[in-house]
Short mmCIF file of C-alpha atoms and ligand atoms in Angstrom, two decimals:
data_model
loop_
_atom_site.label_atom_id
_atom_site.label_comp_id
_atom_site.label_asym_id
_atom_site.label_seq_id
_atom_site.Cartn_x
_atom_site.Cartn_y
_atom_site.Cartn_z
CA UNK A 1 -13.07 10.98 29.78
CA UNK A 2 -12.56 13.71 27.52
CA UNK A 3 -11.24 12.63 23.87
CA UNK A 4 -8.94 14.83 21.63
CA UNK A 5 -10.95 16.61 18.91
CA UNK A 6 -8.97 15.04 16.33
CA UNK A 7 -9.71 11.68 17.29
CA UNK A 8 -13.49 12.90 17.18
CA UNK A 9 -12.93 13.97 13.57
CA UNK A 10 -11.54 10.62 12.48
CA UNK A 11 -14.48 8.49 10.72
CA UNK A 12 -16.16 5.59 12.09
CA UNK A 13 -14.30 2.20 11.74
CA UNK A 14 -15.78 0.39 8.39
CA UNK A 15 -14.85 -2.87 9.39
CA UNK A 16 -15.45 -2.98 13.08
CA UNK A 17 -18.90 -4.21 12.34
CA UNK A 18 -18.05 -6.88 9.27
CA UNK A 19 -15.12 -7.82 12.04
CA UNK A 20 -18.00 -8.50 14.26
CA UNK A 21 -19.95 -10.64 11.59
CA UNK A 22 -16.89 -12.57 10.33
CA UNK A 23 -16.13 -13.77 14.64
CA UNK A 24 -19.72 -15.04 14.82
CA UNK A 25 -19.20 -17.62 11.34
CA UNK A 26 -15.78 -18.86 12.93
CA UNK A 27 -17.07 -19.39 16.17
CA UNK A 28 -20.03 -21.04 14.97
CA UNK A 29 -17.77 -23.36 13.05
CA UNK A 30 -17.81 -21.80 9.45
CA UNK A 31 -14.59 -22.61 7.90
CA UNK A 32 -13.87 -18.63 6.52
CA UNK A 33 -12.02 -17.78 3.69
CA UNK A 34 -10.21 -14.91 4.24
CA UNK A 35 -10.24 -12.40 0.84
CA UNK A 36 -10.13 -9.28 2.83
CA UNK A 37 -6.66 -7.76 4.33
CA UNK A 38 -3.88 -7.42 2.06
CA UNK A 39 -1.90 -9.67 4.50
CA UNK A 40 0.02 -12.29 1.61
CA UNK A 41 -0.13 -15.68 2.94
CA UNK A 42 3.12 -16.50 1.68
CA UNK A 43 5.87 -15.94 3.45
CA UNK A 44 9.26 -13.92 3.00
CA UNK A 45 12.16 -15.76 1.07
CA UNK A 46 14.37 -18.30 2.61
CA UNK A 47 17.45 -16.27 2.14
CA UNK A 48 15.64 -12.87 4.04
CA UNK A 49 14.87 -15.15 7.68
CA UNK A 50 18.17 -16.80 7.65
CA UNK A 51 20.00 -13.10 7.46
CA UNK A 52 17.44 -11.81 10.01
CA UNK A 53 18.52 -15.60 12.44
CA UNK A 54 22.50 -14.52 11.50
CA UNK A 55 21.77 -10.72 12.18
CA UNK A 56 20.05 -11.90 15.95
CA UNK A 57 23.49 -13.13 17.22
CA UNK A 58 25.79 -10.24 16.24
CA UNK A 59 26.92 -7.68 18.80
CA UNK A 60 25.26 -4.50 19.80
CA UNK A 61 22.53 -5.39 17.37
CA UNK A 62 20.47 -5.99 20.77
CA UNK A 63 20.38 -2.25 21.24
CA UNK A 64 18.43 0.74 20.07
CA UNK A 65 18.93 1.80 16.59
CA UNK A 66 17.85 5.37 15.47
CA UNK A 67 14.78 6.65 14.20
CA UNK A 68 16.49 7.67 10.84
CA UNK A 69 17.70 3.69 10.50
CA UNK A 70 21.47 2.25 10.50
CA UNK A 71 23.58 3.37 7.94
CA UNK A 72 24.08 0.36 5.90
CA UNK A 73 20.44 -0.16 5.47
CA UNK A 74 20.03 3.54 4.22
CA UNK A 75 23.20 2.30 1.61
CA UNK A 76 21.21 -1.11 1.05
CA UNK A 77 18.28 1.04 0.11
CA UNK A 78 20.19 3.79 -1.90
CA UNK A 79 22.16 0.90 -4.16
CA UNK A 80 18.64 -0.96 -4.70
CA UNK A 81 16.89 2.89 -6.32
CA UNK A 82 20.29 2.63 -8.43
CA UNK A 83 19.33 -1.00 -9.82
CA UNK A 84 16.22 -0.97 -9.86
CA UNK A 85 15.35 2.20 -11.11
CA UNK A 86 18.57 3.64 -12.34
CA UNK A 87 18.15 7.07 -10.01
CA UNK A 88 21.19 8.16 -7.90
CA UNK A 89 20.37 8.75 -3.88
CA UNK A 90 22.15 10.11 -1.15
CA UNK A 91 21.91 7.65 1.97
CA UNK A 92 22.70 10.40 4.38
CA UNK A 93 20.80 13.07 2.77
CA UNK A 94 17.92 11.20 0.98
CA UNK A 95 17.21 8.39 2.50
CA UNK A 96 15.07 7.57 5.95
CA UNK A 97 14.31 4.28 7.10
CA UNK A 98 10.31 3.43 7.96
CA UNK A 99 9.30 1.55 10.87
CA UNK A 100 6.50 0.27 7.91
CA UNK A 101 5.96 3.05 5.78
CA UNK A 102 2.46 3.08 6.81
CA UNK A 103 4.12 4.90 9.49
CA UNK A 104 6.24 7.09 7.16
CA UNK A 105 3.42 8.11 5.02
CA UNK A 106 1.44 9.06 8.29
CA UNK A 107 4.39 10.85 10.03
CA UNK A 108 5.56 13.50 6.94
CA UNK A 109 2.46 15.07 7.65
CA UNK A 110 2.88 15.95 11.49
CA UNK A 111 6.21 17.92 9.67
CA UNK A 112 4.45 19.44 6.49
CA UNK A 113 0.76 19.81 7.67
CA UNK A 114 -0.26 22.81 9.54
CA UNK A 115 -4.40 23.05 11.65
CA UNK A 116 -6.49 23.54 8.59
CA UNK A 117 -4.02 22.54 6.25
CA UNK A 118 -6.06 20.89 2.76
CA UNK A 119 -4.23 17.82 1.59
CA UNK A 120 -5.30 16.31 -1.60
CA UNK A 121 -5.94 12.39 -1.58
CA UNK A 122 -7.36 10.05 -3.85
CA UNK A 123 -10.79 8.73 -3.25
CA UNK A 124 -10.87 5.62 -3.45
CA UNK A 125 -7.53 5.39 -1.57
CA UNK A 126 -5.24 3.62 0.79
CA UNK A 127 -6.78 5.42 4.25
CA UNK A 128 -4.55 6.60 6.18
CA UNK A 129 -3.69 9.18 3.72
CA UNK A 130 -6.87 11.12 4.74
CA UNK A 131 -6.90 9.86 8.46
CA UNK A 132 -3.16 9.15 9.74
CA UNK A 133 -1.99 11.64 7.56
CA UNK A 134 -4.35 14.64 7.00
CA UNK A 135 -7.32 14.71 10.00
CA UNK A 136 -4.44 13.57 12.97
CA UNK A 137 -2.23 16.50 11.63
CA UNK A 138 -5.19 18.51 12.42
CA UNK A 139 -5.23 19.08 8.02
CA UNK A 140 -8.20 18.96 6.10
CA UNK A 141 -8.77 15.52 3.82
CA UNK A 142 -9.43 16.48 0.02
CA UNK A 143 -10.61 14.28 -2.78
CA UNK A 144 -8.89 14.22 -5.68
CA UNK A 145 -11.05 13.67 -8.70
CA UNK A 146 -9.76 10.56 -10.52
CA UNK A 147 -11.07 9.60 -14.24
CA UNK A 148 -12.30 6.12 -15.36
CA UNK A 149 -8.94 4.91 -15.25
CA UNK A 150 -7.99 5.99 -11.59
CA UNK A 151 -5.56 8.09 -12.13
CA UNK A 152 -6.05 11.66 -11.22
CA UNK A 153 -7.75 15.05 -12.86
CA UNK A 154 -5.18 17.88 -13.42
CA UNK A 155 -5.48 20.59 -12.09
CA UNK A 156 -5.44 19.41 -8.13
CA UNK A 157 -7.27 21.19 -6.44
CA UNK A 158 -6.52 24.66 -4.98
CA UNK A 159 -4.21 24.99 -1.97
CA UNK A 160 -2.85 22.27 -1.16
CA UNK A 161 0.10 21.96 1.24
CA UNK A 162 0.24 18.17 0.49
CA UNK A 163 -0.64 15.64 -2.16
CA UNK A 164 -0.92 11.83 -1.61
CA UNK A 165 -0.52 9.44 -5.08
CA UNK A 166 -0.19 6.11 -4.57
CA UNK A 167 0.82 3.49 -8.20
CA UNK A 168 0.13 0.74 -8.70
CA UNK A 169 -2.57 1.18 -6.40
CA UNK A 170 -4.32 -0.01 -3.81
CA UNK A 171 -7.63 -0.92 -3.79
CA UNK A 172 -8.03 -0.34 -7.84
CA UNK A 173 -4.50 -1.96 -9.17
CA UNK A 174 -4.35 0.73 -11.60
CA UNK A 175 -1.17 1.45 -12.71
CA UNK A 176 1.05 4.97 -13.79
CA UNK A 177 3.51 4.89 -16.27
CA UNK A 178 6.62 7.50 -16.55
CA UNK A 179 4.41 10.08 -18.51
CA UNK A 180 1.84 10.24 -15.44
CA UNK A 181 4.78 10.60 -13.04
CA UNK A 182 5.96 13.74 -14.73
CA UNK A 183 2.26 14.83 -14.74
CA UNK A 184 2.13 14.47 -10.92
CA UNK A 185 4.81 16.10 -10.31
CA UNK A 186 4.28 19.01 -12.38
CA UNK A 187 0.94 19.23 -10.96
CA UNK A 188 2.07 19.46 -7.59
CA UNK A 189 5.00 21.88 -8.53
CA UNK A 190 2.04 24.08 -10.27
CA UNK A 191 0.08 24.17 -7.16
CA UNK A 192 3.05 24.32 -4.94
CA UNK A 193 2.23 21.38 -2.81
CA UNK A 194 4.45 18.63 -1.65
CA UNK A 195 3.90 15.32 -3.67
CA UNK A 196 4.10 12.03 -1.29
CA UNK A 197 4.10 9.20 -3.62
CA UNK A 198 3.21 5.69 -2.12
CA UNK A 199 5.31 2.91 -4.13
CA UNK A 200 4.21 0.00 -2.13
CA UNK A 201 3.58 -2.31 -4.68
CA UNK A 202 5.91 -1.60 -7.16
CA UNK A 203 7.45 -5.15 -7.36
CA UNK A 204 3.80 -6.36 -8.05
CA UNK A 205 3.66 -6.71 -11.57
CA UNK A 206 2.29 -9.33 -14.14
CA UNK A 207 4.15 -9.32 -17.16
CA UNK A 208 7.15 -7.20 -17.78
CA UNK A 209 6.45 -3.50 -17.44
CA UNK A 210 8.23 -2.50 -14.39
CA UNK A 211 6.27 0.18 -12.59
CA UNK A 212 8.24 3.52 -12.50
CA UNK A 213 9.44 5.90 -9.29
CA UNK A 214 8.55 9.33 -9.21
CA UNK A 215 12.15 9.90 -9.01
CA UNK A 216 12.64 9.20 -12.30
CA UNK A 217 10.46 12.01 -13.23
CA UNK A 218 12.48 14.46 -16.14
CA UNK A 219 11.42 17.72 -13.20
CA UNK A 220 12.93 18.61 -10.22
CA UNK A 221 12.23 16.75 -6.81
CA UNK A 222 11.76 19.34 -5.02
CA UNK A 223 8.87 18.69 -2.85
CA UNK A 224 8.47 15.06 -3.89
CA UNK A 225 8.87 12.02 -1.81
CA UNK A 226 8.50 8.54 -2.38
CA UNK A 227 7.58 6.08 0.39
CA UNK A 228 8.25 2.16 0.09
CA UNK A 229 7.80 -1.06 1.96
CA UNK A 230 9.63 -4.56 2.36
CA UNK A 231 5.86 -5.70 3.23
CA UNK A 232 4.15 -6.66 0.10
CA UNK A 233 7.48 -7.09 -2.28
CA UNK A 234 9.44 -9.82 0.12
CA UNK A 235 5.90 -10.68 1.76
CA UNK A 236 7.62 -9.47 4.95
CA UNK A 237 4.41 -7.23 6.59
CA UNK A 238 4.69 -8.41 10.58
CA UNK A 239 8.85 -7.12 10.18
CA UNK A 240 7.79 -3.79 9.69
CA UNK A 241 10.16 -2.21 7.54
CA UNK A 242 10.31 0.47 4.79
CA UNK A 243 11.82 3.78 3.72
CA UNK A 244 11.34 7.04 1.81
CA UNK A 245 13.54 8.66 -0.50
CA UNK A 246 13.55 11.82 -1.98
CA UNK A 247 14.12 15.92 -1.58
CA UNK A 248 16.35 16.18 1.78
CA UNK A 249 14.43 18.71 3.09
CA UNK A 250 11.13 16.61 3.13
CA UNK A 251 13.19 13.58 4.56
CA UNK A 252 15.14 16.05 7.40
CA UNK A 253 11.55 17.40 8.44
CA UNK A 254 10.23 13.48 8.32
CA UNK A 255 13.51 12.40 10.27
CA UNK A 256 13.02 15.18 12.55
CA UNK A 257 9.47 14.35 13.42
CA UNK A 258 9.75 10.35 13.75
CA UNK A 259 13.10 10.97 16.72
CA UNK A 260 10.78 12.65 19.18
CA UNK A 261 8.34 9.56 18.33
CA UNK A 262 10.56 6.05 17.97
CA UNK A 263 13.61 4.71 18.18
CA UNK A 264 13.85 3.10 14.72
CA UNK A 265 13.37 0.02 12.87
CA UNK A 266 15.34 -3.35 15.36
CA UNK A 267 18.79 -3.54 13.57
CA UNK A 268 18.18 -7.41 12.96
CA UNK A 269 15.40 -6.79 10.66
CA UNK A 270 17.10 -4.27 9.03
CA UNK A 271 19.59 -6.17 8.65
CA UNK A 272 17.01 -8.73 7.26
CA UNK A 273 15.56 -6.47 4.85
CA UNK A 274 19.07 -4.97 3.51
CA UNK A 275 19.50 -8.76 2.34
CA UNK A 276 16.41 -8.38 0.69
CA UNK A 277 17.20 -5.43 -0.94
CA UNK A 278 20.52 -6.97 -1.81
CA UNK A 279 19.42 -9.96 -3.70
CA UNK A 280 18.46 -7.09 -7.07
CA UNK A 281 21.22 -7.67 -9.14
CA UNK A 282 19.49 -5.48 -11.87
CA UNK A 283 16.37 -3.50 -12.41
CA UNK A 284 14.53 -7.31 -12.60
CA UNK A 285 13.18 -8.99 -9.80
CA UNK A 286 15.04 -11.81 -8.78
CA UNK A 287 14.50 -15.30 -8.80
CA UNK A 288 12.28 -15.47 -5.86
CA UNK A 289 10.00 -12.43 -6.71
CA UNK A 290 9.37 -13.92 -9.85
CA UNK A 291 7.88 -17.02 -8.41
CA UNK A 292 5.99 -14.96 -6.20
CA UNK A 293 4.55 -12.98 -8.56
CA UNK A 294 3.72 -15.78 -10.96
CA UNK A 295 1.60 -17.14 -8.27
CA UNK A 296 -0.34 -14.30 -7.73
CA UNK A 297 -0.97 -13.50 -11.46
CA UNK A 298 -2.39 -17.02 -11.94
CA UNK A 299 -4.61 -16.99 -8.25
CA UNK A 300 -5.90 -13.57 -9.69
CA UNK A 301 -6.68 -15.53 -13.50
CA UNK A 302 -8.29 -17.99 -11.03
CA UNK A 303 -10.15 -15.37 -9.54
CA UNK A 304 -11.09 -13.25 -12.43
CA UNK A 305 -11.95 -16.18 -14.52
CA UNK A 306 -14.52 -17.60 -11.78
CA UNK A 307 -16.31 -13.94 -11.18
CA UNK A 308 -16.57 -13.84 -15.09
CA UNK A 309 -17.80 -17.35 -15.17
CA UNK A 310 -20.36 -15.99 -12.38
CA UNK A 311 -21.44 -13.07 -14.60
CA UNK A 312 -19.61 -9.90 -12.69
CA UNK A 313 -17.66 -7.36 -14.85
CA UNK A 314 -14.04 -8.99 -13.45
CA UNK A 315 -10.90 -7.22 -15.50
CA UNK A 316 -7.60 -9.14 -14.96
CA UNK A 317 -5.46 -5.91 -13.56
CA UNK A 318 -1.39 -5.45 -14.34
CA UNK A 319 -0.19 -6.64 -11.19
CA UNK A 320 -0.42 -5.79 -7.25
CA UNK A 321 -2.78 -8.60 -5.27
CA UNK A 322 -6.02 -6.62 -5.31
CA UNK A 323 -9.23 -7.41 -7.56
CA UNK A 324 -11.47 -4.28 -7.75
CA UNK A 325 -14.95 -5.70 -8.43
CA UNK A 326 -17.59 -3.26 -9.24
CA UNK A 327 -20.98 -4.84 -8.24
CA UNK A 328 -24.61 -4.10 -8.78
CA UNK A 329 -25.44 -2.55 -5.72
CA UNK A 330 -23.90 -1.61 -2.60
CA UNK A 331 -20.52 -3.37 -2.36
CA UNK A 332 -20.96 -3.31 1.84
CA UNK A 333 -23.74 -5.31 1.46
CA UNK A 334 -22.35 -7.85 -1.07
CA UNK A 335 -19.85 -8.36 1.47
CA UNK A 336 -22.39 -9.09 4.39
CA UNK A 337 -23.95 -11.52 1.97
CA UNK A 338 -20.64 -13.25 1.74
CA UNK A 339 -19.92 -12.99 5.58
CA UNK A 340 -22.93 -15.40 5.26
CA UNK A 341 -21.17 -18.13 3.29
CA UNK A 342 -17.93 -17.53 5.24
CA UNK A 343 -16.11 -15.46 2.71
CA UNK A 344 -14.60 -12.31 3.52
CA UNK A 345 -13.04 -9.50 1.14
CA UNK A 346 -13.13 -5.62 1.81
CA UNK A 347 -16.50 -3.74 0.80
CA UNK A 348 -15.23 -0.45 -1.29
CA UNK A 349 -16.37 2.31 0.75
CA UNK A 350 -14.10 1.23 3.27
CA UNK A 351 -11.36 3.52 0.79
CA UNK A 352 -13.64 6.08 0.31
CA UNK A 353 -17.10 7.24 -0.91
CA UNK A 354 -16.08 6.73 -4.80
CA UNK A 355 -15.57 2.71 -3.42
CA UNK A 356 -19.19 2.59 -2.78
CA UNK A 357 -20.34 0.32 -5.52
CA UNK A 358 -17.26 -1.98 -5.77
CA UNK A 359 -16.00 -4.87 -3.29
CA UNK A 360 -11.82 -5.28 -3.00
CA UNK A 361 -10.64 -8.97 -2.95
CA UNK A 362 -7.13 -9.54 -2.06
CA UNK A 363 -5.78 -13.05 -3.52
CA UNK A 364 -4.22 -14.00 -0.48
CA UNK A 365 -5.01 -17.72 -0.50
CA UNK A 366 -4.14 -20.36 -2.24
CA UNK A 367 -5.91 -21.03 -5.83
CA UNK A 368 -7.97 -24.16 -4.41
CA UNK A 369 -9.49 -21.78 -1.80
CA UNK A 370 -10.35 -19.14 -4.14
CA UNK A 371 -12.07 -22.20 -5.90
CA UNK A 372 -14.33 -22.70 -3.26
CA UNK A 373 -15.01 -19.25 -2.61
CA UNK A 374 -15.93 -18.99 -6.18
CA UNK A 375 -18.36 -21.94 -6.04
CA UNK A 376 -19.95 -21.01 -2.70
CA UNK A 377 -20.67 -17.25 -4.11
CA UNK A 378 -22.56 -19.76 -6.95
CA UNK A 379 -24.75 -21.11 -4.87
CA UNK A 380 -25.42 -17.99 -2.69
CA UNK A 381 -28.71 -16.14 -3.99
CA UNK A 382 -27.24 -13.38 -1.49
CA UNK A 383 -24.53 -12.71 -3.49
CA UNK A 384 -25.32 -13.29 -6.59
CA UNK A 385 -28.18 -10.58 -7.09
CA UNK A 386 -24.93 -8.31 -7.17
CA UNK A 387 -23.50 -10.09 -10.25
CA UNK A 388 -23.10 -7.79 -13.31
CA UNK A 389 -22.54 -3.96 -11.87
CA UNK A 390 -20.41 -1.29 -13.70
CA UNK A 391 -19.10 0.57 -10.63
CA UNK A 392 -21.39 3.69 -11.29
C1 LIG B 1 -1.02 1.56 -0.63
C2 LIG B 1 -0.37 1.11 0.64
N1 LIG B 1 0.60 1.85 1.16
C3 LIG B 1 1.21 1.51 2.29
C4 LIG B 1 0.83 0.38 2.99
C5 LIG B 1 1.49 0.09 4.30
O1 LIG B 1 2.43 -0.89 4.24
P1 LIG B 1 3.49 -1.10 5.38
O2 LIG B 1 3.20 -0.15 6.51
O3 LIG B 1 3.33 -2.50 5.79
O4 LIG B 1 4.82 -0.79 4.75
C6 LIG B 1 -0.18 -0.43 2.48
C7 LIG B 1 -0.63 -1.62 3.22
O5 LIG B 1 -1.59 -2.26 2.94
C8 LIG B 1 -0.80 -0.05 1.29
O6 LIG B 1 -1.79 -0.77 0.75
#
C-alpha cells in the first residue's frame, strides 16, 4: 500500500525499540519502575472528578460540543489569564478550547504552514513541534540554536513562517522569565514569524517565582499564541483538555482548521476542567496545587540527591517534573543499561539530536520507588560507567 510522503518524512519512532525492551523485563517478571513518560501518577483533585460526576447527569451535556469549546469554558479560561497572570482576554475572540493542546500546538500549523514552509523549533524539544506540527504540514523542521542555559540564540533563523518556544520546558526544565518573553517576541516580530508559545507547565514551579505568559509581554501580540493544558497542572492528562489564547486571527485560523477535524472537547470534562480553572482565586496556586507541587519538588531532591550521591552532574531544576541528566556517553544506551535493571526514563535524543548525551527522568513515582531505582542504578556496572558526563 502506498504511504503519504509526509508520513515517509516523519523520523523513525525512538522508543518503539526501548518499548520493546521494557515488555520483555515485565513479562519476564521484572518489577519496572517507570521514570520515562511524563504521565504524573497522581491523580486530579477531589473537587475536579466530582464536577466532571455532577457535569455527567446534566441535560444536553450528552451531545456534541463544538470544536471551538462551550462558552463558559472559554469564560472559565479567560477569568483564570486575568488571575493568574493579570492579562485581559476575549473568550469569543481569543480564546479556543484544545482537545489536549498537544493537539492545538499540532493543528495551528495545518492553518499557518504552507509545503516548504521553515518553522523554527528548539532542539532539544517537546516533538511534535517538528513532526505534528512542521513535517505533517508538509513545513520544513528548523533548529533553533539554544545557549548553555536552553533558552534560545537571537537572531532566529531566516524565514520563518512559524516559531515554537516552549517555558518551563520540557525535557530541560529550564525556565524564561518576563525579560526572555519580550525577547521572543520581538524576535519573532523581527523575523516576521508567528510565535506559538507552549505553557504547559507553567503551574510547575518550586519555590515562588511564578512562570510568566507571553501575553504579558510589553509588545504587541500580534502573531503570538500561547497554548496550555489541564494535563500536567490538575494531573488531569487521560481528560484531554486545554486551550490557546492569543491574537484572534491566529485563534480564527486554528478554530477554523480544528471544525473540519473534531467536534470539540465532551462538555462534562469541560465542565470538569472549568472547575479547575475556577478554584484560582489569585495569581497563586491553590491549596491543592501546592501540595502537588511540594511533592514533586521533594521526589526530584530525592532524585537529584541520589544521582549526586552516585557521582552524575544532577542540578535540582526550578520546577516542572523532568530531571535532565547529562551522562558520559550516549544517553540511549544508559537507558538500555537501565532497561536491564527494570528502570525506565527517556534517552535524550528522543527530543532531538542536541539530547544525545543526556537521559530525561520524569519523577512520576513515589519517593520510595525512586529509592530503589537509585540503589539498583548502584549496583548496575551498566549504568554506572555513565556516571559523571557534562552533556557535551
Ligand atoms: C511541552 C509539552 N507541551 C504539550 C504537551 C501535551 O500535553 P497535552 O496534550 O496533554 O495537553 C506535553 C506533554 O507531555 C508537553 O510536554
Amino acid at each position: 500500500m502506498k504511504t503519504a510522503e509526509r508520513i515517509g518524512r516523519l523520523p523513525p519512532y525512538v522508543f518503539s525499540d526501548l518499548e520493546r525492551l521494557e515488555d520483555e523485563k515485565r513479562r519476564e517478571g521484572v518489577d519496572v519502575i517507570s521514570l520515562g513518560i511524563g504521565d504524573p501518577d497522581l491523580g486530579p483533585p477531589q473537587f475536579v472528578t466530582d464536577a466532571l460526576v455532577e457535569a455527567l447527569g446534566r441535560e444536553s451535556f450528552h451531545q456534541y460540543s463544538s470544536s471551538q469549546g462551550e462558552r463558559f469554558y472559554r469564560e472559565a479560561v479567560a477569568e483564570w489569564y486575568g488571575k493568574r497572570f493579570g492579562v485581559r482576554v476575549d473568550p469569543d475572540r481569543e480564546v479556543c478550547a484544545l482537545i489536549g493542546s498537544k493537539e492545538g500546538l499540532a493543528n495551528i500549523a495545518r492553518a499557518f504552514v504552507d509545503r516548504g514552509d521553515r518553522v523554527g523549533v528548539p532542539d532539544p524539544g517537546y516533538p511534535v513541534y517538528s513532526q505534528g506540527a512542521a513535517l505533517l504540514s508538509d513545513g520544513l523542521p528548523v533548529a533553533l540554536r539554544m545557549n548553555d542555559s536552553f533558552l534560545p540564540e537571537y537572531p532566529f533563523p531566516e524565514n520563518l513562517a512559524a516559531v515554537y518556544l516552549n517555558y518551563p520546558n520540557n525535557p530541560t526544565a529550564a525556565f524564561a522569565g518576563r525579560d526572555d518573553i519580550d525577547r521572543f517576541v520581538e524576535a519573532a516580530h523581527d523575523g516576521g514569524s508567528i510565535l506559538c508559545y507552549d505553557n504547559a507547565y507553567s503551574e510547575q514551579y518550586f519555590g515562588d517565582s511564578r512562570p510568566p505568559s507571553v501575553l504579558q509581554t510589553k509588545h504587541s501580540i500580534e502573531g503570538v499564541v500561547e497554548f496550555h493544558s489541564l494535563s500536567k497542572t490538575f494531573n488531569m492528562t487521560g481528560f484531554r483538555a486545554g486551550f490557546a489564547v492569543g491574537d484572534e486571527k491566529l485563534i480564527a485560523g486554528l478554530k477554523k482548521v480544528k471544525s473540519q477535524i473534531d467536534s470539540g472537547i465532551p462538555k462534562f470534562i469541560q465542565a470538569a476542567g472549568a472547575a479547575a480553572l475556577g478554584r484560582y482565586s489569585g495569581a497563586g496556586r491553590p491549596v491543592e496545587l501546592e501540595e502537588n507541587a511540594a511533592e514533586l519538588e521533594a521526589r526530584m531532591g530525592c532524585l537529584v540527591d541520589g544521582l549526586r550521591r552516585l557521582g552524575f552532574e544532577a542540578a535540582m531544576p526550578g520546577g516542572t517534573f523532568y530531571l535532565w541528566l547529562p551522562v558520559a556517553g550516549d544517553g540511549s544506551e544508559m537507558v538500555r543499561a537501565m532497561i536491564e535493571v527494570g528502570i525506565v526514563a527517556t534517552p535524550g535524543m528522543a527530543f532531538g539530536s542536541a539530547g544525545r548525551r543526556y537521559v530525561r527522568f520524569a519523577v512520576t513515582a513515589p519517593k520510595e520507588r525512586i529509592e530503589e531505582a537509585l540503589r539498583r542504578m548502584g549496583s548496575s556496572g551498566g549504568v554506572m560507567r555513565f556516571a559523571g558526563g557534562s552533556g557535551q
